[in-house]
Tab-separated table of N, CA and C in Angstrom:
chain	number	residue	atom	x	y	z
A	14	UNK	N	-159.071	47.772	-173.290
A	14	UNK	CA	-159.673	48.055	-174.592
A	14	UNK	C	-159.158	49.390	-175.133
A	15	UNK	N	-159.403	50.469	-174.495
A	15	UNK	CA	-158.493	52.152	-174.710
A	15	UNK	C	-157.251	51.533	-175.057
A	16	UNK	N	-156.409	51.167	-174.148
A	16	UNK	CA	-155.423	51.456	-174.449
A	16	UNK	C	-154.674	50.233	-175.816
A	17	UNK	N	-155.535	48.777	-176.243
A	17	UNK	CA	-155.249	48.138	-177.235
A	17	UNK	C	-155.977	49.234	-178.629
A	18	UNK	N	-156.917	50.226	-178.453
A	18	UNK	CA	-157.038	51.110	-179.813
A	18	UNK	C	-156.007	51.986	-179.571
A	19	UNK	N	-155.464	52.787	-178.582
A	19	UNK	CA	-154.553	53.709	-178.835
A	19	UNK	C	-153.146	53.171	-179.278
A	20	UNK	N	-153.292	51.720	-178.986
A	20	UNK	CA	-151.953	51.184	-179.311
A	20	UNK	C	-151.840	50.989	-181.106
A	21	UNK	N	-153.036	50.669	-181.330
A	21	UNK	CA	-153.571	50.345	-183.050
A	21	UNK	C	-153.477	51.972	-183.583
A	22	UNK	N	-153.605	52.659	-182.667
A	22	UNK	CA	-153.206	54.082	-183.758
A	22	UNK	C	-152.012	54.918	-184.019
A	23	UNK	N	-151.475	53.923	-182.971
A	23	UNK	CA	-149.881	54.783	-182.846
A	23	UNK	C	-149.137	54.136	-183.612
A	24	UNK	N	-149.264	52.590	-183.892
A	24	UNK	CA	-149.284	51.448	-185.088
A	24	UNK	C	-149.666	52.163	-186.288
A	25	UNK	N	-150.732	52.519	-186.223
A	25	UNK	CA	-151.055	53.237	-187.838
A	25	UNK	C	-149.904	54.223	-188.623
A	26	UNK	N	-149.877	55.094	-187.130
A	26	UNK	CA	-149.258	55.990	-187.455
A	26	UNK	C	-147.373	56.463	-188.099
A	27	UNK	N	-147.198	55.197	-187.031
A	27	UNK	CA	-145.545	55.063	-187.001
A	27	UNK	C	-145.630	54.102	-188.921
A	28	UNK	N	-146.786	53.104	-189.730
A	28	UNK	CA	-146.468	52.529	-190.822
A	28	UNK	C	-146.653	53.604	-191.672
A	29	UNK	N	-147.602	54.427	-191.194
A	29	UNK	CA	-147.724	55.669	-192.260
A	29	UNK	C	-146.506	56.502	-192.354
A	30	UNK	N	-145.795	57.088	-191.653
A	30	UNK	CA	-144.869	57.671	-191.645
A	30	UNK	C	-143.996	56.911	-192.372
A	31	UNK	N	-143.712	55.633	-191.932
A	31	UNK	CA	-142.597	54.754	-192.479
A	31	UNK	C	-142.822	54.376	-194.098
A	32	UNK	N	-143.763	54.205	-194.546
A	32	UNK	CA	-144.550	54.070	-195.911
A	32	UNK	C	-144.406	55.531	-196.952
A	33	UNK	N	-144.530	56.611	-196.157
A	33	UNK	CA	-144.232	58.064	-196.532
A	33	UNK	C	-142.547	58.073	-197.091
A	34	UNK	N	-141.758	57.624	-196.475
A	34	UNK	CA	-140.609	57.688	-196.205
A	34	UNK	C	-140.087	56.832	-197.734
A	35	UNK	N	-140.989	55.357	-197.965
A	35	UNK	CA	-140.903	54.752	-198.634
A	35	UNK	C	-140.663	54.892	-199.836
A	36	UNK	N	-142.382	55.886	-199.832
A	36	UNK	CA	-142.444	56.769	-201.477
A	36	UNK	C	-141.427	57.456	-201.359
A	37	UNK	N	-141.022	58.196	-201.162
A	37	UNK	CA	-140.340	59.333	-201.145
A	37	UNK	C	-138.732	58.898	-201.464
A	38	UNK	N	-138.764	57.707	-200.899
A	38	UNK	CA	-137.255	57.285	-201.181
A	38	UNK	C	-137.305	56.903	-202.868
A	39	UNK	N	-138.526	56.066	-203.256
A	39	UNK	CA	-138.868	55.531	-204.400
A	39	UNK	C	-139.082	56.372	-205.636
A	40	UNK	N	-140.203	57.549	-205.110
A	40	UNK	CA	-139.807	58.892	-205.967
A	40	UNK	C	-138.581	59.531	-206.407
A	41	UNK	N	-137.886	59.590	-205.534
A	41	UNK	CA	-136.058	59.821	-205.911
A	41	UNK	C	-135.371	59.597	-207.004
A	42	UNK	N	-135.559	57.829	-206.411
A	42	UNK	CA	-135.248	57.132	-207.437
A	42	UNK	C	-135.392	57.098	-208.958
A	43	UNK	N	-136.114	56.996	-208.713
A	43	UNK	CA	-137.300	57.338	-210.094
A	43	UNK	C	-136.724	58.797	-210.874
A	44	UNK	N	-136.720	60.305	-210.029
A	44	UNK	CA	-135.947	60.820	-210.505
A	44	UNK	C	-134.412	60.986	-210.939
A	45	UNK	N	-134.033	60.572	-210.226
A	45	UNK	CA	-132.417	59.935	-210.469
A	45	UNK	C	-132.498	59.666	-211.772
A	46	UNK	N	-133.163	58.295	-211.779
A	46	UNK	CA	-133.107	57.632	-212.981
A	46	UNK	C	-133.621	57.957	-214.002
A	47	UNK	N	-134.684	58.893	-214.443
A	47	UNK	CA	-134.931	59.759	-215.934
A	47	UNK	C	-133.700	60.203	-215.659
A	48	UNK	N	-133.568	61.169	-214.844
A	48	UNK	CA	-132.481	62.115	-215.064
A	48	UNK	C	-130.570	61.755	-215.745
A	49	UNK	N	-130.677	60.332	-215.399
A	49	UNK	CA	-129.646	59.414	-215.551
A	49	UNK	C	-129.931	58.959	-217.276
A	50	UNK	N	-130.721	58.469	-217.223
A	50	UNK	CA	-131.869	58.061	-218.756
A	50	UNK	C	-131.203	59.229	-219.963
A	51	UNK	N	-131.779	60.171	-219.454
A	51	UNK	CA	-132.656	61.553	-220.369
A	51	UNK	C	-131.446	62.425	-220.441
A	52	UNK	N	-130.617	63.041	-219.229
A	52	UNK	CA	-130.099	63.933	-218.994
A	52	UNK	C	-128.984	64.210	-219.664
């Protein structure tokens, strides 16, 4: 039981990071592209 929740949080943790990564790539983008747009 411990160790199937510690497994569910290290799960959490590794999509959060990976999801972080996501925005961040997506935010970029996003700037790129006004900047491409506008600039």
């Amino acid at each position: 039981m411990y160790k199937n929740e510690f497994w569910n949080n290290e799960n959490c943790i590794k999509m959060g990071i990976s999801s972080v990564r996501e925005w961040y790539r997506i935010f970029w983008n996003a700037i790129l592209f006004i900047i491409i747009q506008f600039g």
